[in-house]
CSV table of C-alpha atoms in Angstrom, one decimal:
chain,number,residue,atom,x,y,z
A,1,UNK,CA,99.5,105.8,52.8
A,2,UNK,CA,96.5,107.6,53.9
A,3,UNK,CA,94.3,104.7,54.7
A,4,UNK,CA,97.2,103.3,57.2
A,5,UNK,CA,97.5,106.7,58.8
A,6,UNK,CA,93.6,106.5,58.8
A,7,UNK,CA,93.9,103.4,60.8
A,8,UNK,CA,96.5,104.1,63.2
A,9,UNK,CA,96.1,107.4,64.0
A,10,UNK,CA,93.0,107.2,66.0
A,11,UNK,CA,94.8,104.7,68.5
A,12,UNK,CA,97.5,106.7,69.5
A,13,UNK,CA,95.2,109.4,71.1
A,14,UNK,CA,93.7,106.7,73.1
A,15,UNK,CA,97.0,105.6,74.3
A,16,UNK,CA,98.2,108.9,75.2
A,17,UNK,CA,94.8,109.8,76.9
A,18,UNK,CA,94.3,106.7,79.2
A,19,UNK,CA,98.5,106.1,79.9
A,20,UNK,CA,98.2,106.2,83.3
A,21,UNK,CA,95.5,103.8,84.0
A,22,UNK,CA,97.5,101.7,81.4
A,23,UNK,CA,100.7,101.8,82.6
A,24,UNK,CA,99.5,100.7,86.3
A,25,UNK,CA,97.4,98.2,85.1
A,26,UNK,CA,100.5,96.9,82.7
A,27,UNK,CA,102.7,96.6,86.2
A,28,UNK,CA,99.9,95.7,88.3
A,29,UNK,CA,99.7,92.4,86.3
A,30,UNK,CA,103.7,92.3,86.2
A,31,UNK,CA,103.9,92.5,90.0
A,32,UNK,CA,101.4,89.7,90.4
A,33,UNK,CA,103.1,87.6,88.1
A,34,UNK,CA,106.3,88.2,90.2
A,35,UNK,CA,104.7,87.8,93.3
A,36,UNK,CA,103.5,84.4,92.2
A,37,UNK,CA,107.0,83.0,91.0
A,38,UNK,CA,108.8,84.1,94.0
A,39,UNK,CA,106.1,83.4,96.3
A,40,UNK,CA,106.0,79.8,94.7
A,41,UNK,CA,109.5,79.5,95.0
A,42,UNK,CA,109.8,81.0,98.5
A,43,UNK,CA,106.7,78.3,99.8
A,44,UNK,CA,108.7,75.3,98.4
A,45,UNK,CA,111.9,76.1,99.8
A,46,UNK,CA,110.1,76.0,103.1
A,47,UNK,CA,108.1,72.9,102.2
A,48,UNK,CA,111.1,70.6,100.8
A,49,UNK,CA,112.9,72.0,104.4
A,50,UNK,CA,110.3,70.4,106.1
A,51,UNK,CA,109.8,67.3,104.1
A,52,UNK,CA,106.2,68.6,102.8
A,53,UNK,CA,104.6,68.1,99.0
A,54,UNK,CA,105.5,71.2,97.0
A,55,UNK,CA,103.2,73.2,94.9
A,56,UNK,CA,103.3,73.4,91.0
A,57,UNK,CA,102.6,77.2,90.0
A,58,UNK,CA,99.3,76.9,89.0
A,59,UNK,CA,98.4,75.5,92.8
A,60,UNK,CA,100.5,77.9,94.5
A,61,UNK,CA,98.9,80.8,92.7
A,62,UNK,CA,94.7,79.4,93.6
A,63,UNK,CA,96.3,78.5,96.7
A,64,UNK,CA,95.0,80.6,100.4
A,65,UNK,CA,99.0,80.9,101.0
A,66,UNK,CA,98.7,83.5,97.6
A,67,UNK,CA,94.9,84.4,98.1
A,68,UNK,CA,95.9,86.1,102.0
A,69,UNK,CA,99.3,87.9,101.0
A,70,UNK,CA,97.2,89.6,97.8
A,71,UNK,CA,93.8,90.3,99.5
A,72,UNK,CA,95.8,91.8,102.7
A,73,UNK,CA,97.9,94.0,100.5
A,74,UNK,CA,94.6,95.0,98.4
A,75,UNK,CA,92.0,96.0,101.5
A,76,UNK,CA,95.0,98.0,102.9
A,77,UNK,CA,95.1,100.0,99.6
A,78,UNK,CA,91.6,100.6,99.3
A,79,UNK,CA,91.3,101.5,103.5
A,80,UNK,CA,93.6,104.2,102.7
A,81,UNK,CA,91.8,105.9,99.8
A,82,UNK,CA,88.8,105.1,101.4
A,83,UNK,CA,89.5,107.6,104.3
A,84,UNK,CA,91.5,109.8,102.3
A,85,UNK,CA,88.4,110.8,100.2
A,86,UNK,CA,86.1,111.2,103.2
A,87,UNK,CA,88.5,113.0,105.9
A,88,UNK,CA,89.7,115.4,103.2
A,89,UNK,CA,85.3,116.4,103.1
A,90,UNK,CA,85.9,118.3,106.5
A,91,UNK,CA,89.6,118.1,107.4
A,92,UNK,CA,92.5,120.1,106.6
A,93,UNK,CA,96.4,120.6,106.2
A,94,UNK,CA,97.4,124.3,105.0
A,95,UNK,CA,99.9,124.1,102.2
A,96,UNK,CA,99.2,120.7,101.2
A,97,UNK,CA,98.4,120.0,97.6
A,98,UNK,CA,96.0,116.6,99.2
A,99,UNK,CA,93.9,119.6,100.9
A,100,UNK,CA,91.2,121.0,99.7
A,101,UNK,CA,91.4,124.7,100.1
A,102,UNK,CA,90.6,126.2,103.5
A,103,UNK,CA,87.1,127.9,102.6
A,104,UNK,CA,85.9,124.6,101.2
A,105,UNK,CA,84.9,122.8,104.0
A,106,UNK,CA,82.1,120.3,104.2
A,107,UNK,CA,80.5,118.9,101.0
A,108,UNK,CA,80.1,122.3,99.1
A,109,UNK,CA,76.9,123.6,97.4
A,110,UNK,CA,75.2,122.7,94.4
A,111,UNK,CA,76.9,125.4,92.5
A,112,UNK,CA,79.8,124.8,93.4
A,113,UNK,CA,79.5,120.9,92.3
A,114,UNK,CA,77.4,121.5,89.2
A,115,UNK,CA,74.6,119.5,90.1
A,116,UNK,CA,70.9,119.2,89.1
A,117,UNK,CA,69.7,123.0,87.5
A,118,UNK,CA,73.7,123.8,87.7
A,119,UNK,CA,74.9,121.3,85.8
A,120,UNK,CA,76.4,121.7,82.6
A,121,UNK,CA,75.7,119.7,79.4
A,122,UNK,CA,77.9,117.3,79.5
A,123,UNK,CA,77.6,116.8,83.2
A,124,UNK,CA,77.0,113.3,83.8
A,125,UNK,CA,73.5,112.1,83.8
A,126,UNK,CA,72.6,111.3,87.5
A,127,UNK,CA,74.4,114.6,88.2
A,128,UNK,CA,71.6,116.5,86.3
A,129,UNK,CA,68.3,115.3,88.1
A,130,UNK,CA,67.5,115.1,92.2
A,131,UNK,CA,66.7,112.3,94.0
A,132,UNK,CA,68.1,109.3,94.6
A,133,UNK,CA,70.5,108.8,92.0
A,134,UNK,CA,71.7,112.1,92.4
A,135,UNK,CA,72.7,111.3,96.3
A,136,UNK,CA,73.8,107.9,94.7
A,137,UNK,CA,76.0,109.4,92.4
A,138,UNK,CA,77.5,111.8,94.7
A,139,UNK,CA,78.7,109.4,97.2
A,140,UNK,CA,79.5,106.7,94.4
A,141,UNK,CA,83.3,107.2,94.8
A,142,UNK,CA,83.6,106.7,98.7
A,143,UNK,CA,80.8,103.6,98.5
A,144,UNK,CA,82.7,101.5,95.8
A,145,UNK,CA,86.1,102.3,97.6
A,146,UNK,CA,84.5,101.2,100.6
A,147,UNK,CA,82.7,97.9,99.3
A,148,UNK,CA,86.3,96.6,97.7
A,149,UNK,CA,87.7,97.1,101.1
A,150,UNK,CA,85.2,95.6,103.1
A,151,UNK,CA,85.1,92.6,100.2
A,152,UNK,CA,89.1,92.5,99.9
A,153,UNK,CA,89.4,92.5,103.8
A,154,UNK,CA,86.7,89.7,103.7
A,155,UNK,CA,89.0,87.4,101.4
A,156,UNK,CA,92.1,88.3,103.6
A,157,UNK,CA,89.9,86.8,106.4
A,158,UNK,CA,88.7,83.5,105.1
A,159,UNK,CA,92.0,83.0,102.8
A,160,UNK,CA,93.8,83.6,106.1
A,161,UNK,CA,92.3,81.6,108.1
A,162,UNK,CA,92.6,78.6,105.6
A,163,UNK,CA,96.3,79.4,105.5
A,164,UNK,CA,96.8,79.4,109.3
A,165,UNK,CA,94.8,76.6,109.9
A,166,UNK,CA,97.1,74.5,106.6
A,167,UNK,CA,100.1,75.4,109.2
A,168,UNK,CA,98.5,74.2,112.4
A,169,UNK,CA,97.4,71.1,110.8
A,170,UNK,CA,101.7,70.5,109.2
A,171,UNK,CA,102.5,71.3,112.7
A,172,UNK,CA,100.6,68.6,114.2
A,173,UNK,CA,98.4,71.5,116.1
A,174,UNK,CA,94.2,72.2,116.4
A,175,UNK,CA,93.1,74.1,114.0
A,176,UNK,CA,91.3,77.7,115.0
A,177,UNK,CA,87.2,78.2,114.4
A,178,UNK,CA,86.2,81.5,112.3
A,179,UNK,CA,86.1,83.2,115.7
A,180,UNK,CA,89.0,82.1,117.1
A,181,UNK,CA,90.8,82.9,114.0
A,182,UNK,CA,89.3,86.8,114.1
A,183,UNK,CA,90.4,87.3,117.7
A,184,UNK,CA,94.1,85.9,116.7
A,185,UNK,CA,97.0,87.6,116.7
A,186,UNK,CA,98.0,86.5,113.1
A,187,UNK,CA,95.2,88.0,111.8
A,188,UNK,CA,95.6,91.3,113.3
A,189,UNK,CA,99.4,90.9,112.8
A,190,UNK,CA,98.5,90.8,109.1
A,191,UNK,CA,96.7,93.5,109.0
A,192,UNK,CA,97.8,96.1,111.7
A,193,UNK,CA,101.4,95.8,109.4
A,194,UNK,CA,99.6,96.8,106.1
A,195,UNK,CA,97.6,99.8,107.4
A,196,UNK,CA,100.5,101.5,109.5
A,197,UNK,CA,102.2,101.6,106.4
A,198,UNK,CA,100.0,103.0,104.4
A,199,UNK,CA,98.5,105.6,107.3
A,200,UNK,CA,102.2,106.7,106.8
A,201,UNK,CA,102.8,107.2,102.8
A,202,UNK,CA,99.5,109.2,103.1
A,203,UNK,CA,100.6,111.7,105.9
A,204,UNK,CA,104.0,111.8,104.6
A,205,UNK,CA,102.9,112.6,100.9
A,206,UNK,CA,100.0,115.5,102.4
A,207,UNK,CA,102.8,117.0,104.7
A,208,UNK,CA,106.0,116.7,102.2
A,209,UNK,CA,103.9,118.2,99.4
A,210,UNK,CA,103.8,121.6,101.7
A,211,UNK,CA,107.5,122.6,101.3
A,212,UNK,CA,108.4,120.2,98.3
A,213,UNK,CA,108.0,120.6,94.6
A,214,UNK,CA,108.0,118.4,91.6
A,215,UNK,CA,107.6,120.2,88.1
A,216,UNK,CA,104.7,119.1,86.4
A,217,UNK,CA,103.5,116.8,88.3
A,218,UNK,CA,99.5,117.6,89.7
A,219,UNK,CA,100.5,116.0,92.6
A,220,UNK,CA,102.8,119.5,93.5
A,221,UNK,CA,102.3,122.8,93.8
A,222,UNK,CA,103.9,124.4,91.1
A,223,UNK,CA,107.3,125.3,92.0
A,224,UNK,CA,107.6,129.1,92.9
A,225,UNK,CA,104.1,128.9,94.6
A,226,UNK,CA,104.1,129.8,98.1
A,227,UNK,CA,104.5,127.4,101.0
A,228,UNK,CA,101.1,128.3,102.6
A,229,UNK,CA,99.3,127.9,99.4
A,230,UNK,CA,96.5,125.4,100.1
A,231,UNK,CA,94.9,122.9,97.6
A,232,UNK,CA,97.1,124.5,94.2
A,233,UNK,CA,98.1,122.2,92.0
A,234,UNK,CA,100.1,122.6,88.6
């Protein structure tokens, strides 16, 4: 009995302490595999209307007709987090749990970010020395956001114009040239559609979190804390 607990009980701290990441990644992979079924389905309803070959799963899902609806969904994800990390450096929103608080502004001393002779042991290593990995490291987060955007709005681009130029060609039409395609209103349909909607859960979630309250959550104020309080979580 004590070598079994021996052997379990060291996993269920792990899955306690990383259940978040786990539990997104668990329905990230679900959603996909939803989005390819339907998807799949949904393309070869269109394509036996038309009298077109259909796709088995597998080519549906390495297809740029699954490649463009993914990568356009993804670089408008990582667009907003992307300027939600850097606005919220220098810009506010009094009352807002998403704002740092008012007498933060800017970037914030050394102190205050326990860097280099202020960090603390188990500060991370780059954060202890100067120099280049210390500027590295402190602008890690915004520079890895902002490569998977500019890489996941780089597949949208290519796996879209493959896509729009597949249709063209079924509809007897000229296909478009790289430029062509970037000037097009598809394109810029695509994406235009994906970052208005995100510009909006993120204003909606900094202004709502000023007067609303969810218990517990870190994302809230805690619930008897005053509407003007900026920045408080609990």
């Amino acid at each position: 009995m004590t070598r079994r607990q021996g052997r379990v009980g060291p996993t269920r701290p792990r899955l306690r302490e990383n259940g978040l990441s786990l539990f997104f990644g668990a329905i990230l992979l679900l959603s996909l595999v939803g989005q390819a079924f339907t998807g799949q389905a949904g393309y070869n309803d269109q394509a036996l209307d038309s009298g077109l070959p259909t796709f088995t799963l597998v080519e549906y899902v390495t297809s740029s007709q699954f490649a463009v609806d993914v990568a356009e969904n993804w670089q408008s994800e990582y667009l907003q987090f992307l300027l939600f990390i850097l606005l919220t450096i220098y810009l506010f929103q009094k009352g807002s749990t998403e704002s740092k608080p008012l007498d933060k502004r800017g970037r914030e001393s050394d102190e205050d970010q326990k860097v280099a002779e202020h960090a603390q042991p188990d500060s991370p290593a780059w954060a202890k020395v100067r120099g280049w990995r210390l500027s590295l490291y402190s602008h890690s987060l915004g520079l890895t956001m902002g490569l998977i955007f500019v890489l996941s709005w780089l597949a949208q681009f290519v796996a879209g114009h493959s896509a729009y130029n597949a249709e063209q060609i079924q509809q007897l039409s000229d296909p478009l040239g790289w430029t062509d395609y970037l000037l097009a209103p598809d394109f810029w349909n695509r994406t235009l559609q994906n970052w208005q909607s995100e510009f909006l859960a993120v204003g909606s979630m900094v202004v709502l979190s000023i007067y609303l309250r969810e218990r517990g959550s870190p994302e809230s104020k805690p619930v008897g804390e005053p509407h003007g309080s900026t920045g408080s979580q609990g």
